[in-house]
Amino acid sequence: MADQPNFNLDPASRKELEQFIETQQAQSRVQTQVHMLTSMCWDKCVGSISSSFSGKEQSCLANCVDRFLDTSVFLVKKVEDQRAASMGH
């Protein structure tokens, strides 16, 4: 965080602030991914808007959401592993 102004924080507070900012940035990236994948699943699976989804649309959306959840769990674990590794060094 060399480009951030110095607010005369002690090292522990500075570290806590840096971790908070990293967490917020990670959450923003996840929200961006959710938006992108929601749009992608909708475009891929839904043919036209009606009062209900067809069986094919339901199946496609369920599979798309399952793949998204699998990917999200993987990414969260990866971020947690990286954070644990960086805190251990």
mmCIF file of N, CA, C and O in Angstrom:
data_model
loop_
_atom_site.group_PDB
_atom_site.id
_atom_site.type_symbol
_atom_site.label_atom_id
_atom_site.label_comp_id
_atom_site.label_asym_id
_atom_site.label_seq_id
_atom_site.Cartn_x
_atom_site.Cartn_y
_atom_site.Cartn_z
ATOM 1 N N MET A 1 0.827 -1.194 0.000
ATOM 2 C CA MET A 1 0.000 0.000 0.000
ATOM 3 C C MET A 1 0.863 1.247 0.000
ATOM 4 O O MET A 1 0.555 2.221 0.638
ATOM 5 N N ALA A 2 1.932 1.244 -0.740
ATOM 6 C CA ALA A 2 2.860 2.360 -0.768
ATOM 7 C C ALA A 2 2.208 3.634 -1.302
ATOM 8 O O ALA A 2 2.621 4.724 -0.943
ATOM 9 N N ASP A 3 1.194 3.519 -2.136
ATOM 10 C CA ASP A 3 0.558 4.699 -2.705
ATOM 11 C C ASP A 3 -0.534 5.277 -1.815
ATOM 12 O O ASP A 3 -1.137 6.275 -2.150
ATOM 13 N N GLN A 4 -0.786 4.678 -0.659
ATOM 14 C CA GLN A 4 -1.798 5.171 0.263
ATOM 15 C C GLN A 4 -1.181 6.214 1.196
ATOM 16 O O GLN A 4 -0.031 6.099 1.605
ATOM 17 N N PRO A 5 -1.948 7.244 1.568
ATOM 18 C CA PRO A 5 -1.419 8.244 2.494
ATOM 19 C C PRO A 5 -1.172 7.642 3.870
ATOM 20 O O PRO A 5 -1.823 6.683 4.270
ATOM 21 N N ASN A 6 -0.243 8.223 4.578
ATOM 22 C CA ASN A 6 0.079 7.774 5.927
ATOM 23 C C ASN A 6 -0.801 8.546 6.903
ATOM 24 O O ASN A 6 -0.716 9.753 6.999
ATOM 25 N N PHE A 7 -1.647 7.847 7.636
ATOM 26 C CA PHE A 7 -2.540 8.480 8.599
ATOM 27 C C PHE A 7 -1.994 8.344 10.017
ATOM 28 O O PHE A 7 -2.743 8.344 10.979
ATOM 29 N N ASN A 8 -0.678 8.207 10.122
ATOM 30 C CA ASN A 8 -0.021 8.047 11.418
ATOM 31 C C ASN A 8 -0.593 6.876 12.209
ATOM 32 O O ASN A 8 -0.837 6.978 13.406
ATOM 33 N N LEU A 9 -0.804 5.777 11.526
ATOM 34 C CA LEU A 9 -1.309 4.580 12.180
ATOM 35 C C LEU A 9 -0.139 3.749 12.685
ATOM 36 O O LEU A 9 0.900 3.676 12.046
ATOM 37 N N ASP A 10 -0.351 3.122 13.821
ATOM 38 C CA ASP A 10 0.665 2.202 14.307
ATOM 39 C C ASP A 10 0.670 0.981 13.384
ATOM 40 O O ASP A 10 -0.282 0.743 12.643
ATOM 41 N N PRO A 11 1.749 0.196 13.391
ATOM 42 C CA PRO A 11 1.860 -0.942 12.460
ATOM 43 C C PRO A 11 0.690 -1.925 12.546
ATOM 44 O O PRO A 11 0.226 -2.420 11.518
ATOM 45 N N ALA A 12 0.200 -2.210 13.732
ATOM 46 C CA ALA A 12 -0.917 -3.149 13.872
ATOM 47 C C ALA A 12 -2.187 -2.587 13.231
ATOM 48 O O ALA A 12 -2.915 -3.309 12.536
ATOM 49 N N SER A 13 -2.451 -1.307 13.454
ATOM 50 C CA SER A 13 -3.636 -0.679 12.857
ATOM 51 C C SER A 13 -3.500 -0.594 11.347
ATOM 52 O O SER A 13 -4.475 -0.806 10.616
ATOM 53 N N ARG A 14 -2.309 -0.292 10.864
ATOM 54 C CA ARG A 14 -2.068 -0.225 9.431
ATOM 55 C C ARG A 14 -2.328 -1.599 8.794
ATOM 56 O O ARG A 14 -2.989 -1.701 7.774
ATOM 57 N N LYS A 15 -1.825 -2.653 9.436
ATOM 58 C CA LYS A 15 -2.018 -4.017 8.933
ATOM 59 C C LYS A 15 -3.510 -4.362 8.912
ATOM 60 O O LYS A 15 -4.009 -4.935 7.945
ATOM 61 N N GLU A 16 -4.214 -4.010 9.978
ATOM 62 C CA GLU A 16 -5.654 -4.271 10.050
ATOM 63 C C GLU A 16 -6.394 -3.517 8.940
ATOM 64 O O GLU A 16 -7.281 -4.077 8.289
ATOM 65 N N LEU A 17 -6.026 -2.274 8.693
ATOM 66 C CA LEU A 17 -6.643 -1.482 7.636
ATOM 67 C C LEU A 17 -6.357 -2.095 6.266
ATOM 68 O O LEU A 17 -7.258 -2.206 5.427
ATOM 69 N N GLU A 18 -5.132 -2.516 6.044
ATOM 70 C CA GLU A 18 -4.772 -3.144 4.772
ATOM 71 C C GLU A 18 -5.587 -4.416 4.550
ATOM 72 O O GLU A 18 -6.079 -4.658 3.446
ATOM 73 N N GLN A 19 -5.749 -5.218 5.604
ATOM 74 C CA GLN A 19 -6.527 -6.451 5.477
ATOM 75 C C GLN A 19 -7.998 -6.134 5.209
ATOM 76 O O GLN A 19 -8.647 -6.823 4.411
ATOM 77 N N PHE A 20 -8.520 -5.100 5.853
ATOM 78 C CA PHE A 20 -9.901 -4.693 5.626
ATOM 79 C C PHE A 20 -10.100 -4.282 4.165
ATOM 80 O O PHE A 20 -11.060 -4.695 3.511
ATOM 81 N N ILE A 21 -9.181 -3.477 3.651
ATOM 82 C CA ILE A 21 -9.268 -3.019 2.262
ATOM 83 C C ILE A 21 -9.179 -4.207 1.308
ATOM 84 O O ILE A 21 -9.946 -4.301 0.347
ATOM 85 N N GLU A 22 -8.275 -5.132 1.572
ATOM 86 C CA GLU A 22 -8.158 -6.331 0.735
ATOM 87 C C GLU A 22 -9.455 -7.129 0.750
ATOM 88 O O GLU A 22 -9.901 -7.621 -0.300
ATOM 89 N N THR A 23 -10.069 -7.260 1.918
ATOM 90 C CA THR A 23 -11.327 -7.991 2.034
ATOM 91 C C THR A 23 -12.424 -7.308 1.233
ATOM 92 O O THR A 23 -13.193 -7.966 0.516
ATOM 93 N N GLN A 24 -12.509 -5.986 1.337
ATOM 94 C CA GLN A 24 -13.521 -5.239 0.599
ATOM 95 C C GLN A 24 -13.316 -5.377 -0.907
ATOM 96 O O GLN A 24 -14.274 -5.527 -1.667
ATOM 97 N N GLN A 25 -12.066 -5.325 -1.339
ATOM 98 C CA GLN A 25 -11.773 -5.487 -2.760
ATOM 99 C C GLN A 25 -12.147 -6.893 -3.233
ATOM 100 O O GLN A 25 -12.686 -7.063 -4.323
ATOM 101 N N ALA A 26 -11.865 -7.893 -2.411
ATOM 102 C CA ALA A 26 -12.222 -9.272 -2.759
ATOM 103 C C ALA A 26 -13.738 -9.413 -2.864
ATOM 104 O O ALA A 26 -14.247 -10.060 -3.788
ATOM 105 N N GLN A 27 -14.471 -8.816 -1.938
ATOM 106 C CA GLN A 27 -15.931 -8.873 -1.983
ATOM 107 C C GLN A 27 -16.460 -8.197 -3.242
ATOM 108 O O GLN A 27 -17.399 -8.687 -3.873
ATOM 109 N N SER A 28 -15.853 -7.094 -3.623
ATOM 110 C CA SER A 28 -16.252 -6.396 -4.839
ATOM 111 C C SER A 28 -16.014 -7.267 -6.066
ATOM 112 O O SER A 28 -16.859 -7.322 -6.966
ATOM 113 N N ARG A 29 -14.882 -7.962 -6.091
ATOM 114 C CA ARG A 29 -14.596 -8.861 -7.218
ATOM 115 C C ARG A 29 -15.618 -9.995 -7.269
ATOM 116 O O ARG A 29 -16.086 -10.365 -8.357
ATOM 117 N N VAL A 30 -15.988 -10.540 -6.124
ATOM 118 C CA VAL A 30 -16.986 -11.615 -6.088
ATOM 119 C C VAL A 30 -18.333 -11.102 -6.589
ATOM 120 O O VAL A 30 -19.008 -11.769 -7.384
ATOM 121 N N GLN A 31 -18.730 -9.916 -6.153
ATOM 122 C CA GLN A 31 -20.005 -9.352 -6.600
ATOM 123 C C GLN A 31 -20.002 -9.126 -8.107
ATOM 124 O O GLN A 31 -21.011 -9.371 -8.774
ATOM 125 N N THR A 32 -18.885 -8.691 -8.644
ATOM 126 C CA THR A 32 -18.759 -8.503 -10.088
ATOM 127 C C THR A 32 -18.912 -9.842 -10.804
ATOM 128 O O THR A 32 -19.609 -9.938 -11.814
ATOM 129 N N GLN A 33 -18.289 -10.882 -10.251
ATOM 130 C CA GLN A 33 -18.408 -12.215 -10.840
ATOM 131 C C GLN A 33 -19.847 -12.720 -10.778
ATOM 132 O O GLN A 33 -20.349 -13.304 -11.733
ATOM 133 N N VAL A 34 -20.517 -12.503 -9.657
ATOM 134 C CA VAL A 34 -21.916 -12.932 -9.518
ATOM 135 C C VAL A 34 -22.771 -12.261 -10.591
ATOM 136 O O VAL A 34 -23.582 -12.919 -11.265
ATOM 137 N N HIS A 35 -22.580 -10.967 -10.757
ATOM 138 C CA HIS A 35 -23.355 -10.236 -11.760
ATOM 139 C C HIS A 35 -23.077 -10.788 -13.159
ATOM 140 O O HIS A 35 -24.000 -11.037 -13.934
ATOM 141 N N MET A 36 -21.807 -10.990 -13.479
ATOM 142 C CA MET A 36 -21.426 -11.481 -14.794
ATOM 143 C C MET A 36 -22.000 -12.880 -15.041
ATOM 144 O O MET A 36 -22.566 -13.159 -16.103
ATOM 145 N N LEU A 37 -21.863 -13.763 -14.041
ATOM 146 C CA LEU A 37 -22.338 -15.132 -14.217
ATOM 147 C C LEU A 37 -23.863 -15.214 -14.238
ATOM 148 O O LEU A 37 -24.431 -16.033 -14.961
ATOM 149 N N THR A 38 -24.524 -14.376 -13.471
ATOM 150 C CA THR A 38 -25.991 -14.331 -13.518
ATOM 151 C C THR A 38 -26.450 -13.942 -14.910
ATOM 152 O O THR A 38 -27.341 -14.576 -15.487
ATOM 153 N N SER A 39 -25.824 -12.934 -15.446
ATOM 154 C CA SER A 39 -26.158 -12.492 -16.794
ATOM 155 C C SER A 39 -25.873 -13.585 -17.813
ATOM 156 O O SER A 39 -26.689 -13.856 -18.711
ATOM 157 N N MET A 40 -24.734 -14.243 -17.665
ATOM 158 C CA MET A 40 -24.354 -15.300 -18.589
ATOM 159 C C MET A 40 -25.356 -16.463 -18.522
ATOM 160 O O MET A 40 -25.799 -16.968 -19.557
ATOM 161 N N CYS A 41 -25.707 -16.893 -17.298
ATOM 162 C CA CYS A 41 -26.659 -18.003 -17.151
ATOM 163 C C CYS A 41 -28.016 -17.632 -17.737
ATOM 164 O O CYS A 41 -28.657 -18.442 -18.412
ATOM 165 N N TRP A 42 -28.450 -16.425 -17.486
ATOM 166 C CA TRP A 42 -29.743 -15.986 -18.011
ATOM 167 C C TRP A 42 -29.721 -16.002 -19.531
ATOM 168 O O TRP A 42 -30.613 -16.559 -20.175
ATOM 169 N N ASP A 43 -28.675 -15.413 -20.110
ATOM 170 C CA ASP A 43 -28.577 -15.359 -21.570
ATOM 171 C C ASP A 43 -28.472 -16.754 -22.175
ATOM 172 O O ASP A 43 -29.021 -17.026 -23.239
ATOM 173 N N LYS A 44 -27.771 -17.646 -21.504
ATOM 174 C CA LYS A 44 -27.568 -19.000 -22.018
ATOM 175 C C LYS A 44 -28.826 -19.847 -21.892
ATOM 176 O O LYS A 44 -29.114 -20.658 -22.773
ATOM 177 N N CYS A 45 -29.563 -19.686 -20.810
ATOM 178 C CA CYS A 45 -30.630 -20.633 -20.477
ATOM 179 C C CYS A 45 -32.048 -20.170 -20.779
ATOM 180 O O CYS A 45 -32.926 -21.012 -20.989
ATOM 181 N N VAL A 46 -32.298 -18.886 -20.751
ATOM 182 C CA VAL A 46 -33.682 -18.405 -20.857
ATOM 183 C C VAL A 46 -33.932 -17.887 -22.260
ATOM 184 O O VAL A 46 -33.291 -16.937 -22.712
ATOM 185 N N GLY A 47 -34.877 -18.560 -22.940
ATOM 186 C CA GLY A 47 -35.185 -18.181 -24.314
ATOM 187 C C GLY A 47 -36.062 -16.944 -24.389
ATOM 188 O O GLY A 47 -35.751 -15.980 -25.076
ATOM 189 N N SER A 48 -37.163 -16.965 -23.682
ATOM 190 C CA SER A 48 -38.075 -15.825 -23.685
ATOM 191 C C SER A 48 -38.731 -15.729 -22.311
ATOM 192 O O SER A 48 -38.838 -16.716 -21.596
ATOM 193 N N ILE A 49 -39.171 -14.547 -21.996
ATOM 194 C CA ILE A 49 -39.795 -14.327 -20.695
ATOM 195 C C ILE A 49 -41.258 -14.762 -20.766
ATOM 196 O O ILE A 49 -41.990 -14.377 -21.669
ATOM 197 N N SER A 50 -41.628 -15.610 -19.825
ATOM 198 C CA SER A 50 -43.021 -16.043 -19.716
ATOM 199 C C SER A 50 -43.353 -16.175 -18.236
ATOM 200 O O SER A 50 -42.555 -15.814 -17.374
ATOM 201 N N SER A 51 -44.520 -16.711 -17.941
ATOM 202 C CA SER A 51 -44.947 -16.804 -16.546
ATOM 203 C C SER A 51 -44.161 -17.853 -15.758
ATOM 204 O O SER A 51 -44.164 -17.835 -14.532
ATOM 205 N N SER A 52 -43.494 -18.783 -16.459
ATOM 206 C CA SER A 52 -42.685 -19.790 -15.773
ATOM 207 C C SER A 52 -41.583 -20.283 -16.706
ATOM 208 O O SER A 52 -41.649 -20.085 -17.924
ATOM 209 N N PHE A 53 -40.587 -20.924 -16.125
ATOM 210 C CA PHE A 53 -39.501 -21.478 -16.915
ATOM 211 C C PHE A 53 -39.905 -22.850 -17.439
ATOM 212 O O PHE A 53 -40.586 -23.621 -16.757
ATOM 213 N N SER A 54 -39.443 -23.170 -18.632
ATOM 214 C CA SER A 54 -39.655 -24.517 -19.169
ATOM 215 C C SER A 54 -38.751 -25.496 -18.415
ATOM 216 O O SER A 54 -37.826 -25.078 -17.702
ATOM 217 N N GLY A 55 -38.994 -26.771 -18.579
ATOM 218 C CA GLY A 55 -38.152 -27.782 -17.939
ATOM 219 C C GLY A 55 -36.703 -27.651 -18.367
ATOM 220 O O GLY A 55 -35.775 -27.777 -17.556
ATOM 221 N N LYS A 56 -36.500 -27.398 -19.649
ATOM 222 C CA LYS A 56 -35.141 -27.227 -20.173
ATOM 223 C C LYS A 56 -34.466 -26.005 -19.533
ATOM 224 O O LYS A 56 -33.294 -26.061 -19.159
ATOM 225 N N GLU A 57 -35.205 -24.905 -19.427
ATOM 226 C CA GLU A 57 -34.655 -23.689 -18.814
ATOM 227 C C GLU A 57 -34.321 -23.928 -17.340
ATOM 228 O O GLU A 57 -33.259 -23.505 -16.863
ATOM 229 N N GLN A 58 -35.213 -24.612 -16.624
ATOM 230 C CA GLN A 58 -34.965 -24.904 -15.207
ATOM 231 C C GLN A 58 -33.707 -25.739 -15.033
ATOM 232 O O GLN A 58 -32.874 -25.453 -14.172
ATOM 233 N N SER A 59 -33.571 -26.766 -15.859
ATOM 234 C CA SER A 59 -32.406 -27.644 -15.783
ATOM 235 C C SER A 59 -31.131 -26.877 -16.112
ATOM 236 O O SER A 59 -30.114 -27.003 -15.414
ATOM 237 N N CYS A 60 -31.180 -26.086 -17.149
ATOM 238 C CA CYS A 60 -30.009 -25.291 -17.550
ATOM 239 C C CYS A 60 -29.612 -24.317 -16.451
ATOM 240 O O CYS A 60 -28.435 -24.213 -16.103
ATOM 241 N N LEU A 61 -30.594 -23.603 -15.894
ATOM 242 C CA LEU A 61 -30.300 -22.644 -14.820
ATOM 243 C C LEU A 61 -29.732 -23.355 -13.593
ATOM 244 O O LEU A 61 -28.773 -22.870 -12.978
ATOM 245 N N ALA A 62 -30.301 -24.503 -13.245
ATOM 246 C CA ALA A 62 -29.804 -25.253 -12.083
ATOM 247 C C ALA A 62 -28.358 -25.682 -12.302
ATOM 248 O O ALA A 62 -27.510 -25.538 -11.406
ATOM 249 N N ASN A 63 -28.066 -26.211 -13.491
ATOM 250 C CA ASN A 63 -26.689 -26.617 -13.790
ATOM 251 C C ASN A 63 -25.738 -25.426 -13.790
ATOM 252 O O ASN A 63 -24.620 -25.516 -13.282
ATOM 253 N N CYS A 64 -26.176 -24.328 -14.348
ATOM 254 C CA CYS A 64 -25.342 -23.125 -14.396
ATOM 255 C C CYS A 64 -25.053 -22.624 -12.978
ATOM 256 O O CYS A 64 -23.917 -22.301 -12.646
ATOM 257 N N VAL A 65 -26.084 -22.599 -12.135
ATOM 258 C CA VAL A 65 -25.910 -22.160 -10.745
ATOM 259 C C VAL A 65 -24.997 -23.130 -9.992
ATOM 260 O O VAL A 65 -24.112 -22.703 -9.247
ATOM 261 N N ASP A 66 -25.179 -24.424 -10.212
ATOM 262 C CA ASP A 66 -24.302 -25.407 -9.556
ATOM 263 C C ASP A 66 -22.847 -25.182 -9.939
ATOM 264 O O ASP A 66 -21.953 -25.235 -9.084
ATOM 265 N N ARG A 67 -22.586 -24.952 -11.202
ATOM 266 C CA ARG A 67 -21.200 -24.712 -11.642
ATOM 267 C C ARG A 67 -20.677 -23.412 -11.032
ATOM 268 O O ARG A 67 -19.522 -23.330 -10.637
ATOM 269 N N PHE A 68 -21.543 -22.413 -10.939
ATOM 270 C CA PHE A 68 -21.132 -21.156 -10.319
ATOM 271 C C PHE A 68 -20.772 -21.372 -8.855
ATOM 272 O O PHE A 68 -19.751 -20.879 -8.376
ATOM 273 N N LEU A 69 -21.607 -22.128 -8.138
ATOM 274 C CA LEU A 69 -21.328 -22.385 -6.722
ATOM 275 C C LEU A 69 -20.037 -23.178 -6.549
ATOM 276 O O LEU A 69 -19.230 -22.878 -5.663
ATOM 277 N N ASP A 70 -19.836 -24.182 -7.400
ATOM 278 C CA ASP A 70 -18.587 -24.940 -7.350
ATOM 279 C C ASP A 70 -17.388 -24.020 -7.545
ATOM 280 O O ASP A 70 -16.390 -24.103 -6.821
ATOM 281 N N THR A 71 -17.497 -23.143 -8.519
ATOM 282 C CA THR A 71 -16.415 -22.204 -8.815
ATOM 283 C C THR A 71 -16.205 -21.231 -7.663
ATOM 284 O O THR A 71 -15.066 -20.942 -7.279
ATOM 285 N N SER A 72 -17.299 -20.741 -7.097
ATOM 286 C CA SER A 72 -17.194 -19.799 -5.981
ATOM 287 C C SER A 72 -16.501 -20.426 -4.780
ATOM 288 O O SER A 72 -15.632 -19.804 -4.168
ATOM 289 N N VAL A 73 -16.886 -21.644 -4.436
ATOM 290 C CA VAL A 73 -16.258 -22.340 -3.309
ATOM 291 C C VAL A 73 -14.770 -22.520 -3.571
ATOM 292 O O VAL A 73 -13.938 -22.289 -2.697
ATOM 293 N N PHE A 74 -14.439 -22.904 -4.791
ATOM 294 C CA PHE A 74 -13.035 -23.072 -5.155
ATOM 295 C C PHE A 74 -12.271 -21.764 -4.996
ATOM 296 O O PHE A 74 -11.179 -21.733 -4.419
ATOM 297 N N LEU A 75 -12.849 -20.661 -5.508
ATOM 298 C CA LEU A 75 -12.160 -19.373 -5.436
ATOM 299 C C LEU A 75 -12.003 -18.881 -4.000
ATOM 300 O O LEU A 75 -10.956 -18.350 -3.627
ATOM 301 N N VAL A 76 -13.030 -19.043 -3.196
ATOM 302 C CA VAL A 76 -12.954 -18.625 -1.795
ATOM 303 C C VAL A 76 -11.860 -19.405 -1.073
ATOM 304 O O VAL A 76 -11.053 -18.839 -0.339
ATOM 305 N N LYS A 77 -11.809 -20.710 -1.306
ATOM 306 C CA LYS A 77 -10.771 -21.527 -0.685
ATOM 307 C C LYS A 77 -9.388 -21.078 -1.137
ATOM 308 O O LYS A 77 -8.467 -20.976 -0.338
ATOM 309 N N LYS A 78 -9.253 -20.774 -2.415
ATOM 310 C CA LYS A 78 -7.964 -20.318 -2.956
ATOM 311 C C LYS A 78 -7.538 -19.011 -2.282
ATOM 312 O O LYS A 78 -6.384 -18.863 -1.879
ATOM 313 N N VAL A 79 -8.464 -18.065 -2.147
ATOM 314 C CA VAL A 79 -8.157 -16.785 -1.498
ATOM 315 C C VAL A 79 -7.783 -17.010 -0.031
ATOM 316 O O VAL A 79 -6.816 -16.421 0.468
ATOM 317 N N GLU A 80 -8.535 -17.867 0.652
ATOM 318 C CA GLU A 80 -8.223 -18.159 2.056
ATOM 319 C C GLU A 80 -6.845 -18.801 2.191
ATOM 320 O O GLU A 80 -6.085 -18.462 3.101
ATOM 321 N N ASP A 81 -6.528 -19.723 1.292
ATOM 322 C CA ASP A 81 -5.212 -20.366 1.324
ATOM 323 C C ASP A 81 -4.097 -19.347 1.089
ATOM 324 O O ASP A 81 -3.063 -19.374 1.763
ATOM 325 N N GLN A 82 -4.308 -18.438 0.131
ATOM 326 C CA GLN A 82 -3.304 -17.414 -0.144
ATOM 327 C C GLN A 82 -3.143 -16.477 1.055
ATOM 328 O O GLN A 82 -2.035 -16.098 1.400
ATOM 329 N N ARG A 83 -4.263 -16.105 1.675
ATOM 330 C CA ARG A 83 -4.194 -15.216 2.844
ATOM 331 C C ARG A 83 -3.454 -15.915 3.998
ATOM 332 O O ARG A 83 -2.613 -15.319 4.643
ATOM 333 N N ALA A 84 -3.769 -17.191 4.233
ATOM 334 C CA ALA A 84 -3.092 -17.943 5.292
ATOM 335 C C ALA A 84 -1.605 -18.060 5.009
ATOM 336 O O ALA A 84 -0.786 -17.910 5.916
ATOM 337 N N ALA A 85 -1.249 -18.284 3.747
ATOM 338 C CA ALA A 85 0.173 -18.392 3.384
ATOM 339 C C ALA A 85 0.886 -17.055 3.574
ATOM 340 O O ALA A 85 2.018 -17.024 4.069
ATOM 341 N N SER A 86 0.220 -15.958 3.225
ATOM 342 C CA SER A 86 0.869 -14.644 3.371
ATOM 343 C C SER A 86 0.983 -14.238 4.832
ATOM 344 O O SER A 86 1.929 -13.540 5.202
ATOM 345 N N MET A 87 0.056 -14.642 5.661
ATOM 346 C CA MET A 87 0.125 -14.307 7.078
ATOM 347 C C MET A 87 1.165 -15.176 7.795
ATOM 348 O O MET A 87 1.700 -14.766 8.808
ATOM 349 N N GLY A 88 1.424 -16.343 7.236
ATOM 350 C CA GLY A 88 2.407 -17.248 7.829
ATOM 351 C C GLY A 88 3.832 -16.877 7.496
ATOM 352 O O GLY A 88 4.768 -17.355 8.106
ATOM 353 N N HIS A 89 4.024 -15.990 6.525
ATOM 354 C CA HIS A 89 5.393 -15.609 6.125
ATOM 355 C C HIS A 89 5.748 -14.239 6.605
ATOM 356 O O HIS A 89 5.107 -13.352 6.755
#
